[in-house]
Amino acid sequence: MLEQFAQLTINGLITGTILALTGVGASLVFGIQRIANFAHGEYLTFAAYAGLLLNATYGQNLVVATAGAMAATAILAVAIHFGVLRPLRGRGLVATSLITVGIGLMLRDVIFMVVGPQTRQFEIDQTAVYDLTLVRISPGQAVAIAITIVVAPAVALLLARTPIGKAMRAVADNRDLAAISGIDVERIGTYVWLLAGALAGLGGTMFAVVQGTFDPNLGFQVLFLIFTTVVLGGIGSAYGALMAGIVLGLAMELSTWSGFAGGLEARFKPVLAFAVLIGLLLYRPQGLFGRARVF
Amino acid sequence: MDFLNLAFWTFVASTAGIYAIFALGLYVQFSMAGLPNFGHVAFMAIGAYTMAILVVRYSVSLPVASMAGIAAAIVLALILGIPSLRLRADYLAIATVAGGEIVRYLAMNLPDLTGGPIGSIGLLGPGQIALYNGGWQRSLDELTTALSAVIGAAANRDLTMALMVWSIVLVLIVLFRRLERSPWGRVLKGIREDEMAVTAVGKNVFAFKLQALMLGAVLGAAAGLLLALQIGVFSPDDYQPTLTFYAYLILILGGMNRLWAIPVGAVVFSLLYAGTRFLNFFPLSLIDSGSRAFLRLFLVGFLLVLFMAVRPQGMLGNRRELLLEK
């Protein structure tokens, strides 16, 4: 039972860190652009296939493939920002949501048409297992740990210390105050899409690597986990999303622990996550750590 | 398949009518009351599942089971609506789409109740084929016999179905036209425009919103029942969130706030959707038939974005009365 607990904790930390990083991007976008981006999941799918192209077709290692996917997805996110979302700004919350739903459908089905519906996998040994006495991790998980251990502090540092990171948080927190203190809100908006795209790129490849096999529905399946992370952390709060992702990842895995009232059956994990999301929207839309305020 | 296949187009006509009823439910919720329900498909699912389970497992008669399906949708509307109707528009959108996904995941993961991923055909457990629409087929056959006395040999089951569905659509449109101009309908539109003002004149905004949600749920469940009866078998995968956005597209294609435009939108949508089967010329001939389904969904997404961008009031809409700017 202890082994199971340790194993679930490791799995939860890995999923949670990936969610946290993706969630930071989505949260800043939600806070700064006021967009509930229903296409965010498809950015992850796009990244997974961009990474796969570099990895399987061009024989690059996973680090290069991930970096490439991050760059490609960042470009995609900025292109959609300038091509569609920015020109259509000011149409209202519902119209914008519908537009992102449409973008998501287009992206997902183009990917389906290009790569086909069959499942794929990265070129890593799917059968190998590293046995660390208490826990066992797959090579895919090991890669995910290695990459997130580098990227997560980098993102935290970017947000905490650099002028751009501070400006992003400022705009997300209070757009008008940020604008009168001399921050170029438009420019920061573009940078936020770059960051969100790159982090979605990281999240997409990492989810694909950790899951082992994936198909073009990869991103849509985690979209609501990303939304839950964003809301749990408090919309627009980057640090909140970092914490919330890890909390959510751990909570989802540990809910299946047999020491916890027999454990929830794994197939009900998504239902639990959806229920948590609705509950949060209802009773703590400002997030676990946020303070109540009117948006 | 032949482009001029009458049976095929009769089937498309029935489906278009069913989508029109589905979109009409969304019209009440979204166009009239301003509630962005992104999980409308859940009402379709719960109506169909309740009906099929009662018919197959408990040998309930079809009309009673259908009523129960509609009642179940009302209960779901209450469960979803009572807590969530106070939410801001985009939160409500996220919460409702998550609610719809809960229904779909439960249908997938409670095989003892729902037949699991294989759907209605597995309702009696493995090794047995469960069918729920025998009674429906029989009554359609009787109606077809009656119809052939009027129009002769051209009558068949699909044509009867199409005529019946479109009669329902017409009756509903006439009813809703009255409803929209009734005091009730005007209060809903008032809520959509300015909730605070309606509260100030002493109306219970929450109750009106909940009623709109419930009425939409009834129509959603009715469409779900008709679709399930027409096709004869369904599974959780038939209730993907995408279906809700078909209804949004139908509203947008026709005109966001024109009741009469809903059937027009439904027909245009169905022609586009079914018509992609026949787009066999270059360069579309490069896409194999397996990918056509994805092409269709791509088209749905593209039209959503295009119409929101260029003509948010729809083909026949009126820009003056438009809730999307809020």
Coordinates of C-alpha atoms in Angstrom, one line a residue:
Chain A
M1 CA 0.0 0.0 0.0
L2 CA 2.9 2.3 0.7
E3 CA 4.4 1.4 -2.6
Q4 CA 1.2 2.3 -4.3
F5 CA 1.1 5.6 -2.4
A6 CA 4.6 6.5 -3.5
Q7 CA 3.9 5.5 -7.1
L8 CA 0.7 7.5 -7.2
T9 CA 2.5 10.5 -5.7
I10 CA 5.2 10.3 -8.4
N11 CA 2.6 9.9 -11.2
G12 CA 0.6 12.8 -9.7
L13 CA 3.6 15.0 -9.4
I14 CA 4.5 14.4 -13.1
T15 CA 1.0 15.0 -14.4
G16 CA 0.6 17.9 -12.0
T17 CA 3.8 19.7 -13.1
I18 CA 2.8 19.4 -16.8
L19 CA -0.7 20.7 -16.0
A20 CA 0.8 23.5 -13.9
L21 CA 3.1 24.7 -16.7
T22 CA 0.3 24.5 -19.3
G23 CA -2.1 26.1 -16.9
V24 CA 0.2 29.1 -16.3
G25 CA 0.0 30.0 -20.0
A26 CA -3.8 29.4 -20.2
S27 CA -4.3 31.4 -17.0
L28 CA -2.3 34.4 -18.2
V29 CA -4.2 34.4 -21.5
F30 CA -7.6 34.2 -19.6
G31 CA -6.5 37.0 -17.3
I32 CA -4.9 39.3 -19.9
Q33 CA -6.9 38.6 -23.1
R34 CA -10.2 37.8 -21.3
I35 CA -10.5 34.7 -23.5
A36 CA -11.7 31.3 -22.2
N37 CA -9.7 29.5 -24.9
F38 CA -11.6 26.4 -25.9
A39 CA -8.9 25.7 -28.5
H40 CA -6.1 25.5 -26.0
G41 CA -6.3 21.7 -25.9
E42 CA -5.7 21.6 -29.7
Y43 CA -2.5 23.6 -29.2
L44 CA -1.3 20.7 -27.1
T45 CA -2.3 18.2 -29.8
F46 CA -0.5 20.3 -32.5
A47 CA 2.6 20.3 -30.3
A48 CA 2.5 16.5 -29.7
Y49 CA 2.5 15.9 -33.5
A50 CA 5.1 18.6 -34.2
G51 CA 7.3 16.9 -31.6
L52 CA 6.6 13.5 -33.1
L53 CA 7.6 14.8 -36.5
L54 CA 11.0 15.9 -35.2
N55 CA 11.4 12.8 -33.1
A56 CA 10.2 10.0 -35.4
T57 CA 10.7 11.4 -38.9
Y58 CA 13.8 13.5 -38.4
G59 CA 15.4 11.3 -35.7
Q60 CA 15.9 14.0 -33.1
N61 CA 16.1 13.3 -29.4
L62 CA 13.2 14.2 -27.1
V63 CA 14.8 17.4 -25.8
V64 CA 15.2 18.8 -29.3
A65 CA 11.8 17.5 -30.3
T66 CA 10.2 19.2 -27.3
A67 CA 12.0 22.5 -27.9
G68 CA 10.9 22.4 -31.6
A69 CA 7.3 21.7 -30.6
M70 CA 7.4 24.6 -28.1
A71 CA 8.7 27.0 -30.8
A72 CA 6.2 25.8 -33.4
T73 CA 3.2 26.0 -31.0
A74 CA 4.3 29.5 -29.8
I75 CA 4.2 30.6 -33.5
L76 CA 0.8 29.0 -34.0
A77 CA -0.6 30.7 -30.9
V78 CA 0.7 34.1 -32.0
A79 CA -0.5 33.5 -35.5
I80 CA -4.0 32.7 -34.3
H81 CA -3.9 35.8 -32.0
F82 CA -3.0 38.1 -34.9
G83 CA -5.0 36.3 -37.6
V84 CA -8.3 35.7 -35.8
L85 CA -8.6 36.6 -32.1
R86 CA -7.2 40.2 -32.2
P87 CA -9.2 41.4 -35.1
L88 CA -12.4 39.9 -33.5
R89 CA -11.8 41.4 -30.1
G90 CA -14.6 43.1 -28.4
R91 CA -17.3 40.7 -29.6
G92 CA -18.1 39.7 -26.1
L93 CA -17.4 36.7 -23.9
V94 CA -19.8 34.3 -25.5
A95 CA -18.9 35.2 -29.1
T96 CA -15.2 34.8 -28.3
S97 CA -15.8 31.5 -26.7
L98 CA -17.7 30.3 -29.7
I99 CA -14.9 31.5 -32.0
T100 CA -12.3 29.5 -30.0
V101 CA -14.6 26.5 -30.1
G102 CA -14.6 26.9 -33.9
I103 CA -10.8 27.3 -34.0
G104 CA -10.4 24.2 -31.9
L105 CA -12.6 22.1 -34.2
M106 CA -10.7 23.4 -37.3
L107 CA -7.3 22.6 -35.7
R108 CA -8.3 19.2 -34.4
D109 CA -9.9 18.1 -37.7
V110 CA -7.0 19.3 -39.8
I111 CA -4.7 17.3 -37.6
F112 CA -7.0 14.3 -38.0
M113 CA -7.0 14.7 -41.8
V114 CA -3.2 15.1 -42.0
V115 CA -2.1 12.3 -39.6
G116 CA -5.1 10.0 -39.5
P117 CA -7.0 8.7 -36.5
Q118 CA -4.6 5.9 -35.5
T119 CA -2.6 6.1 -32.2
R120 CA 1.1 7.1 -32.4
Q121 CA 4.0 7.0 -30.1
F122 CA 7.4 8.7 -29.6
E123 CA 10.6 6.7 -30.4
I124 CA 11.3 5.7 -26.9
D125 CA 11.5 2.3 -25.3
Q126 CA 8.0 1.8 -24.1
T127 CA 8.7 -1.5 -22.3
A128 CA 11.7 -0.4 -20.2
V129 CA 11.1 0.4 -16.5
Y130 CA 13.5 2.0 -14.1
D131 CA 13.0 0.4 -10.7
L132 CA 13.9 2.7 -7.9
T133 CA 13.0 0.3 -5.1
L134 CA 9.9 2.2 -3.9
V135 CA 8.6 3.5 -7.3
R136 CA 9.0 2.5 -10.9
I137 CA 9.1 5.0 -13.7
S138 CA 9.0 4.7 -17.4
P139 CA 11.6 6.3 -19.7
G140 CA 8.9 8.7 -20.9
Q141 CA 8.2 9.8 -17.3
A142 CA 11.9 10.2 -16.7
V143 CA 12.2 12.5 -19.7
A144 CA 9.2 14.5 -18.5
I145 CA 10.8 14.8 -15.0
A146 CA 14.1 15.9 -16.5
I147 CA 12.5 18.5 -18.7
T148 CA 10.0 19.9 -16.2
I149 CA 12.7 20.2 -13.5
V150 CA 14.5 22.6 -15.8
V151 CA 11.5 24.4 -17.3
A152 CA 9.3 24.9 -14.2
P153 CA 11.9 27.0 -12.2
A154 CA 12.7 28.9 -15.4
V155 CA 9.1 29.8 -15.8
A156 CA 8.8 30.8 -12.2
L157 CA 11.9 32.9 -12.5
L158 CA 10.7 34.5 -15.7
L159 CA 7.5 35.6 -14.0
A160 CA 9.1 36.6 -10.7
R161 CA 12.3 38.4 -11.7
T162 CA 12.3 39.6 -15.3
P163 CA 10.6 42.9 -16.4
I164 CA 8.5 41.0 -19.0
G165 CA 7.3 38.5 -16.4
K166 CA 6.4 41.2 -13.9
A167 CA 4.6 43.2 -16.7
M168 CA 2.6 40.1 -17.6
R169 CA 1.5 39.5 -14.0
A170 CA 0.7 43.2 -13.7
V171 CA -1.5 43.3 -16.8
A172 CA -3.3 40.1 -15.7
D173 CA -3.9 41.6 -12.3
N174 CA -5.1 45.0 -13.4
R175 CA -5.0 46.0 -17.0
D176 CA -5.8 49.7 -16.5
L177 CA -3.3 50.2 -13.7
A178 CA -0.6 48.4 -15.7
A179 CA -1.4 50.6 -18.7
I180 CA -1.1 53.9 -16.9
S181 CA 2.2 52.8 -15.3
G182 CA 3.7 52.7 -18.7
I183 CA 3.4 49.0 -19.7
D184 CA 2.6 48.5 -23.4
V185 CA -0.5 46.2 -22.8
E186 CA -0.7 45.2 -26.5
R187 CA 2.9 44.1 -26.6
I188 CA 2.6 42.1 -23.4
G189 CA -0.6 40.5 -24.8
T190 CA 1.5 39.2 -27.7
Y191 CA 4.3 37.9 -25.4
V192 CA 1.7 36.2 -23.3
W193 CA 0.5 34.3 -26.3
L194 CA 4.1 33.4 -27.1
L195 CA 4.6 32.1 -23.6
A196 CA 1.2 30.3 -23.5
G197 CA 2.0 28.7 -26.8
A198 CA 5.4 27.5 -25.8
L199 CA 4.1 26.1 -22.6
A200 CA 1.2 24.4 -24.4
G201 CA 3.9 23.0 -26.7
L202 CA 5.8 21.6 -23.7
G203 CA 2.6 20.3 -22.2
G204 CA 1.5 18.6 -25.4
T205 CA 4.7 16.7 -26.0
M206 CA 5.1 15.8 -22.3
F207 CA 1.5 14.4 -22.1
A208 CA 2.1 12.4 -25.3
V209 CA 5.4 11.1 -23.9
V210 CA 4.1 10.2 -20.5
Q211 CA 0.9 8.6 -21.8
G212 CA 2.9 6.5 -24.3
T213 CA 0.4 6.4 -27.1
F214 CA -1.8 9.2 -28.3
D215 CA -4.2 10.3 -31.0
P216 CA -5.5 13.7 -32.2
N217 CA -8.0 13.8 -29.3
L218 CA -5.0 14.1 -26.9
G219 CA -5.5 17.9 -26.3
F220 CA -9.3 17.9 -26.1
Q221 CA -9.1 15.3 -23.4
V222 CA -7.0 17.5 -21.1
L223 CA -8.7 20.8 -22.0
F224 CA -11.0 20.6 -19.0
L225 CA -8.1 19.7 -16.7
I226 CA -6.4 22.8 -17.9
F227 CA -9.5 24.8 -17.3
T228 CA -9.8 23.3 -13.8
T229 CA -6.1 24.3 -13.1
V230 CA -6.8 27.8 -14.3
V231 CA -9.9 28.3 -12.1
L232 CA -8.4 26.4 -9.1
G233 CA -5.4 28.8 -9.2
G234 CA -7.5 31.9 -9.7
I235 CA -7.9 33.2 -13.2
G236 CA -4.9 35.3 -14.3
S237 CA -2.8 34.2 -11.3
A238 CA 0.4 32.6 -12.7
Y239 CA 1.6 31.3 -9.3
G240 CA -1.9 30.1 -8.5
A241 CA -1.9 28.0 -11.6
L242 CA 1.5 26.5 -10.8
M243 CA 0.3 25.4 -7.4
A244 CA -3.1 24.4 -8.7
G245 CA -1.7 22.1 -11.4
I246 CA 0.4 20.2 -8.9
V247 CA -2.5 20.0 -6.4
L248 CA -4.9 18.8 -9.1
G249 CA -2.4 16.2 -10.5
L250 CA -1.8 14.8 -7.0
A251 CA -5.5 14.8 -6.1
M252 CA -6.5 13.0 -9.2
E253 CA -3.9 10.2 -8.8
L254 CA -4.2 9.9 -5.0
S255 CA -8.0 9.6 -5.3
T256 CA -7.4 6.1 -6.7
W257 CA -5.2 5.1 -3.7
S258 CA -6.7 2.1 -2.0
G259 CA -5.8 3.5 1.4
F260 CA -8.2 6.3 0.8
A261 CA -11.6 4.6 1.5
G262 CA -10.8 1.8 -1.0
G263 CA -9.9 4.3 -3.7
L264 CA -11.9 5.7 -6.5
E265 CA -12.0 3.6 -9.7
A266 CA -9.7 5.1 -12.2
R267 CA -12.4 5.3 -14.9
F268 CA -14.2 7.9 -12.8
K269 CA -11.2 10.2 -12.5
P270 CA -12.4 12.5 -15.3
V271 CA -15.9 12.7 -13.7
L272 CA -14.2 13.8 -10.5
A273 CA -12.2 16.4 -12.3
F274 CA -15.3 17.8 -14.0
A275 CA -17.3 17.9 -10.8
V276 CA -14.4 19.7 -9.1
L277 CA -14.3 22.2 -11.9
I278 CA -18.1 23.0 -11.7
G279 CA -17.9 23.2 -7.9
L280 CA -15.0 25.6 -8.1
L281 CA -16.7 27.8 -10.6
L282 CA -19.7 28.0 -8.3
Y283 CA -18.2 28.5 -5.0
R284 CA -14.7 29.8 -5.4
P285 CA -14.4 31.4 -8.9
Q286 CA -11.5 33.4 -7.5
G287 CA -9.5 30.2 -7.0
L288 CA -8.2 28.4 -3.9
F289 CA -5.7 31.1 -3.0
G290 CA -7.3 34.2 -4.5
R291 CA -9.4 36.8 -2.8
A292 CA -12.9 37.5 -3.9
R293 CA -13.3 40.4 -6.3
V294 CA -15.5 41.5 -9.1
F295 CA -14.1 40.8 -12.6
Chain B
M1 CA -23.7 6.9 -53.8
D2 CA -26.0 8.5 -56.2
F3 CA -26.5 12.2 -55.7
L4 CA -30.2 12.0 -56.6
N5 CA -31.0 9.2 -54.1
L6 CA -34.4 10.1 -52.8
A7 CA -34.3 7.8 -49.8
F8 CA -31.0 9.5 -48.7
W9 CA -32.4 13.0 -48.9
T10 CA -35.6 12.0 -47.1
F11 CA -33.4 10.8 -44.3
V12 CA -31.4 14.1 -44.4
A13 CA -34.7 16.0 -44.2
S14 CA -35.8 14.1 -41.0
T15 CA -32.4 14.8 -39.4
A16 CA -32.6 18.5 -40.4
G17 CA -36.0 18.7 -38.7
I18 CA -34.6 17.0 -35.6
Y19 CA -31.7 19.4 -35.5
A20 CA -34.2 22.3 -35.8
I21 CA -36.0 21.1 -32.7
F22 CA -32.7 20.7 -30.9
A23 CA -31.6 24.2 -32.0
L24 CA -35.0 25.6 -30.9
G25 CA -34.2 24.5 -27.4
L26 CA -31.0 26.4 -27.5
Y27 CA -32.9 29.4 -29.0
V28 CA -35.0 29.6 -25.8
Q29 CA -31.9 29.4 -23.6
F30 CA -29.4 31.4 -25.6
S31 CA -31.2 33.7 -27.9
M32 CA -34.1 34.6 -25.6
A33 CA -32.7 34.3 -22.1
G34 CA -29.0 34.9 -22.9
L35 CA -27.7 31.7 -21.3
P36 CA -24.7 30.3 -23.1
N37 CA -25.4 26.7 -22.6
F38 CA -22.5 24.8 -24.1
G39 CA -23.7 21.4 -22.8
H40 CA -27.1 21.2 -24.5
V41 CA -26.2 17.8 -25.9
A42 CA -26.6 16.4 -22.4
F43 CA -30.4 16.8 -22.6
M44 CA -30.4 14.8 -25.8
A45 CA -28.3 12.1 -24.2
I46 CA -30.3 11.8 -21.0
G47 CA -33.6 11.7 -22.9
A48 CA -32.5 9.0 -25.2
Y49 CA -30.9 6.9 -22.5
T50 CA -33.8 7.1 -20.1
M51 CA -36.2 6.1 -22.9
A52 CA -34.1 3.2 -24.1
I53 CA -33.4 1.8 -20.6
L54 CA -37.0 1.9 -19.6
V55 CA -38.2 0.2 -22.9
V56 CA -35.5 -2.4 -23.0
R57 CA -35.1 -3.3 -19.3
Y58 CA -38.5 -2.7 -17.8
S59 CA -40.7 -3.2 -20.9
V60 CA -42.3 0.2 -20.4
S61 CA -44.4 1.3 -23.4
L62 CA -42.7 3.8 -25.7
P63 CA -44.9 6.9 -25.0
V64 CA -44.5 6.5 -21.3
A65 CA -40.8 5.9 -21.6
S66 CA -40.5 9.0 -23.8
M67 CA -42.3 11.1 -21.2
A68 CA -39.9 9.8 -18.6
G69 CA -37.0 10.7 -20.9
I70 CA -38.3 14.3 -21.1
A71 CA -38.9 14.3 -17.3
A72 CA -35.3 13.2 -16.8
A73 CA -34.0 16.1 -18.9
I74 CA -36.0 18.5 -16.7
V75 CA -34.5 17.0 -13.6
L76 CA -31.0 17.4 -15.2
A77 CA -31.8 21.0 -16.0
L78 CA -32.7 21.6 -12.4
I79 CA -29.6 19.9 -11.1
L80 CA -27.3 21.8 -13.5
G81 CA -29.3 25.1 -13.4
I82 CA -30.0 25.8 -9.7
P83 CA -26.4 26.1 -8.7
S84 CA -24.9 27.4 -12.0
L85 CA -27.3 30.0 -13.4
R86 CA -25.7 32.8 -11.3
L87 CA -22.4 32.4 -13.1
R88 CA -20.9 34.9 -15.5
A89 CA -21.3 34.0 -19.2
D90 CA -18.0 32.4 -19.8
Y91 CA -18.0 30.5 -16.5
L92 CA -21.4 29.3 -17.3
A93 CA -20.2 28.1 -20.7
I94 CA -17.3 26.1 -19.1
A95 CA -19.6 24.7 -16.4
T96 CA -22.3 23.6 -18.8
V97 CA -19.8 21.9 -21.2
A98 CA -18.3 20.1 -18.2
G99 CA -21.7 19.1 -17.0
G100 CA -22.4 17.6 -20.5
E101 CA -19.2 15.7 -20.4
I102 CA -20.0 14.3 -17.0
V103 CA -23.2 12.8 -18.5
R104 CA -21.3 11.3 -21.4
Y105 CA -18.5 9.9 -19.1
L106 CA -21.1 8.4 -16.8
A107 CA -22.9 6.8 -19.8
M108 CA -19.6 5.4 -20.9
N109 CA -18.5 4.1 -17.5
L110 CA -21.6 2.7 -15.9
P111 CA -22.1 -0.3 -18.2
D112 CA -24.6 -2.0 -15.9
L113 CA -26.9 1.0 -16.3
T114 CA -26.2 2.2 -19.8
G115 CA -24.6 -0.6 -21.8
G116 CA -21.2 1.2 -21.6
P117 CA -19.1 2.3 -24.6
I118 CA -21.0 0.1 -27.1
G119 CA -24.2 1.9 -26.2
S120 CA -27.8 1.0 -26.4
I121 CA -27.3 -2.3 -28.2
G122 CA -25.6 -3.6 -25.0
L123 CA -28.4 -2.7 -22.7
L124 CA -29.2 -6.3 -22.0
G125 CA -25.6 -7.3 -21.2
P126 CA -23.0 -9.0 -23.4
G127 CA -24.2 -11.5 -26.0
Q128 CA -27.7 -10.0 -26.4
I129 CA -28.8 -7.4 -28.8
A130 CA -31.1 -4.8 -27.2
L131 CA -33.5 -2.9 -29.4
Y132 CA -35.8 -0.2 -28.2
N133 CA -37.6 1.1 -31.3
G134 CA -39.7 -1.9 -32.3
G135 CA -42.9 -0.1 -31.2
W136 CA -41.8 3.0 -33.0
Q137 CA -41.3 1.1 -36.3
R138 CA -44.8 -0.5 -35.9
S139 CA -46.5 2.8 -35.4
L140 CA -44.6 4.4 -38.3
D141 CA -45.7 1.5 -40.5
E142 CA -49.3 2.1 -39.5
L143 CA -49.0 5.8 -40.3
T144 CA -47.3 5.0 -43.6
T145 CA -50.3 2.8 -44.6
A146 CA -52.6 5.7 -43.7
L147 CA -50.4 8.1 -45.7
S148 CA -50.3 5.8 -48.8
A149 CA -54.1 6.1 -48.9
V150 CA -53.6 9.8 -49.6
I151 CA -50.5 10.1 -51.7
G152 CA -50.3 6.6 -53.2
A153 CA -47.3 4.4 -53.7
A154 CA -44.7 7.1 -52.9
A155 CA -45.3 6.7 -49.2
N156 CA -42.6 5.0 -47.2
R157 CA -41.4 4.9 -43.6
D158 CA -38.7 7.6 -44.1
L159 CA -41.1 9.9 -45.7
T160 CA -43.6 9.5 -42.9
M161 CA -40.9 10.2 -40.4
A162 CA -39.8 13.4 -42.3
L163 CA -43.3 14.7 -42.6
M164 CA -44.0 14.0 -38.9
V165 CA -40.8 15.7 -37.7
W166 CA -41.4 18.8 -39.9
S167 CA -45.0 19.0 -38.7
I168 CA -43.6 19.1 -35.1
V169 CA -41.2 21.8 -36.1
L170 CA -43.9 23.9 -37.7
V171 CA -46.2 23.5 -34.7
L172 CA -43.3 24.4 -32.3
I173 CA -42.4 27.5 -34.4
V174 CA -46.0 28.8 -34.3
L175 CA -46.2 28.1 -30.5
F176 CA -42.8 29.8 -29.9
R177 CA -43.8 32.8 -31.9
R178 CA -46.7 33.4 -29.5
L179 CA -44.5 32.5 -26.6
E180 CA -41.8 35.0 -27.6
R181 CA -44.4 37.8 -27.8
S182 CA -46.0 36.8 -24.5
P183 CA -45.2 38.6 -21.3
W184 CA -43.0 35.6 -20.3
G185 CA -41.0 35.9 -23.5
R186 CA -40.5 39.6 -23.1
V187 CA -39.3 39.2 -19.6
L188 CA -36.7 36.7 -20.9
K189 CA -35.5 39.1 -23.5
G190 CA -35.3 41.8 -20.8
I191 CA -33.1 39.5 -18.7
R192 CA -30.9 39.0 -21.7
E193 CA -30.5 42.7 -22.2
D194 CA -30.3 44.0 -18.7
E195 CA -30.7 41.6 -15.7
M196 CA -30.5 44.5 -13.2
A197 CA -33.4 46.4 -14.8
V198 CA -35.6 43.3 -14.8
T199 CA -34.8 42.7 -11.1
A200 CA -35.6 46.3 -10.4
V201 CA -39.1 45.9 -11.7
G202 CA -39.7 43.0 -9.3
K203 CA -39.2 40.0 -11.6
N204 CA -37.6 36.9 -10.2
V205 CA -34.8 36.7 -12.7
F206 CA -33.5 33.3 -11.4
A207 CA -36.9 31.7 -11.8
F208 CA -37.2 32.9 -15.4
K209 CA -33.8 31.7 -16.3
L210 CA -34.5 28.3 -14.8
Q211 CA -37.8 28.0 -16.7
A212 CA -35.9 28.9 -19.9
L213 CA -33.3 26.2 -19.2
M214 CA -36.1 23.7 -18.5
L215 CA -38.0 24.5 -21.6
G216 CA -34.8 24.2 -23.6
A217 CA -34.1 20.9 -21.9
V218 CA -37.6 19.5 -22.9
L219 CA -36.9 20.4 -26.6
G220 CA -33.3 19.0 -26.4
A221 CA -34.7 15.7 -24.9
A222 CA -37.4 15.6 -27.6
A223 CA -34.8 16.0 -30.3
G224 CA -32.7 13.3 -28.6
L225 CA -35.7 10.9 -28.5
L226 CA -36.5 11.5 -32.2
L227 CA -32.9 11.0 -33.3
A228 CA -32.5 7.8 -31.2
L229 CA -35.8 6.5 -32.7
Q230 CA -34.8 7.4 -36.2
I231 CA -31.3 5.8 -36.1
G232 CA -32.2 2.9 -33.9
V233 CA -29.0 2.6 -32.0
F234 CA -26.8 5.0 -30.1
S235 CA -23.7 5.1 -27.9
P236 CA -22.0 7.7 -25.7
D237 CA -19.8 8.8 -28.6
D238 CA -22.9 10.1 -30.3
Y239 CA -23.2 12.8 -27.6
Q240 CA -19.8 14.5 -28.1
P241 CA -19.8 18.2 -27.1
T242 CA -19.5 19.0 -30.9
L243 CA -23.2 18.3 -31.2
T244 CA -24.1 21.3 -29.1
F245 CA -22.1 23.5 -31.5
Y246 CA -24.0 22.1 -34.5
A247 CA -27.0 23.8 -32.8
Y248 CA -25.1 27.0 -32.3
L249 CA -24.1 26.9 -35.9
I250 CA -27.7 26.4 -37.0
L251 CA -28.7 29.4 -34.9
I252 CA -25.9 31.5 -36.4
L253 CA -26.5 30.3 -40.0
G254 CA -30.1 31.2 -39.8
G255 CA -30.0 34.4 -37.8
M256 CA -29.3 34.6 -34.1
N257 CA -32.6 36.0 -33.1
R258 CA -35.0 35.1 -35.8
L259 CA -37.3 32.2 -34.9
W260 CA -38.3 31.5 -38.5
A261 CA -34.6 31.3 -39.4
I262 CA -34.0 28.2 -37.3
P263 CA -35.5 25.7 -39.8
V264 CA -33.7 27.6 -42.6
G265 CA -30.4 27.2 -40.6
A266 CA -31.1 23.6 -39.9
V267 CA -31.7 22.8 -43.6
V268 CA -28.6 24.8 -44.7
F269 CA -26.5 23.0 -42.1
S270 CA -27.8 19.6 -43.0
L271 CA -27.3 20.2 -46.7
L272 CA -23.7 21.3 -46.0
Y273 CA -23.2 18.4 -43.7
A274 CA -24.7 15.7 -45.9
G275 CA -23.5 17.4 -49.1
T276 CA -19.8 17.0 -48.3
R277 CA -20.3 13.3 -49.2
F278 CA -20.7 14.3 -52.8
L279 CA -17.7 16.7 -53.0
N280 CA -15.6 14.4 -55.1
F281 CA -13.9 16.8 -57.4
F282 CA -10.2 17.8 -57.1
P283 CA -8.6 18.8 -54.7
L284 CA -11.2 17.3 -52.3
S285 CA -10.9 13.9 -54.1
L286 CA -7.5 13.7 -52.4
I287 CA -9.2 13.2 -49.1
D288 CA -10.2 9.6 -48.6
S289 CA -13.7 8.8 -47.5
G290 CA -12.5 8.0 -43.9
S291 CA -11.3 11.6 -43.6
R292 CA -14.6 13.1 -44.8
A293 CA -16.0 13.0 -41.3
F294 CA -13.1 15.2 -40.2
L295 CA -13.6 17.5 -43.2
R296 CA -17.2 18.0 -42.1
L297 CA -16.3 18.9 -38.6
F298 CA -13.6 21.2 -39.9
L299 CA -16.3 22.9 -41.9
V300 CA -18.5 23.3 -38.8
G301 CA -15.6 25.0 -37.0
F302 CA -14.7 27.2 -40.0
L303 CA -18.3 28.4 -40.5
L304 CA -18.6 29.1 -36.7
V305 CA -15.5 31.3 -36.9
L306 CA -16.5 32.8 -40.3
F307 CA -20.0 33.8 -39.2
M308 CA -18.9 35.1 -35.9
A309 CA -16.4 37.2 -37.7
V310 CA -18.3 38.5 -40.7
R311 CA -22.0 38.2 -40.0
P312 CA -22.7 37.5 -36.3
Q313 CA -26.3 38.3 -36.9
G314 CA -26.6 35.3 -39.3
M315 CA -27.9 35.2 -42.8
L316 CA -31.3 36.5 -42.0
G317 CA -30.7 38.2 -38.7
N318 CA -31.0 41.7 -37.6
R319 CA -27.9 43.4 -36.2
R320 CA -29.9 45.8 -34.0
E321 CA -31.2 43.1 -31.7
L322 CA -28.0 41.2 -31.0
L323 CA -26.9 39.8 -27.6
L324 CA -23.4 38.8 -28.6
E325 CA -21.9 42.3 -28.1
K326 CA -22.5 42.1 -24.4

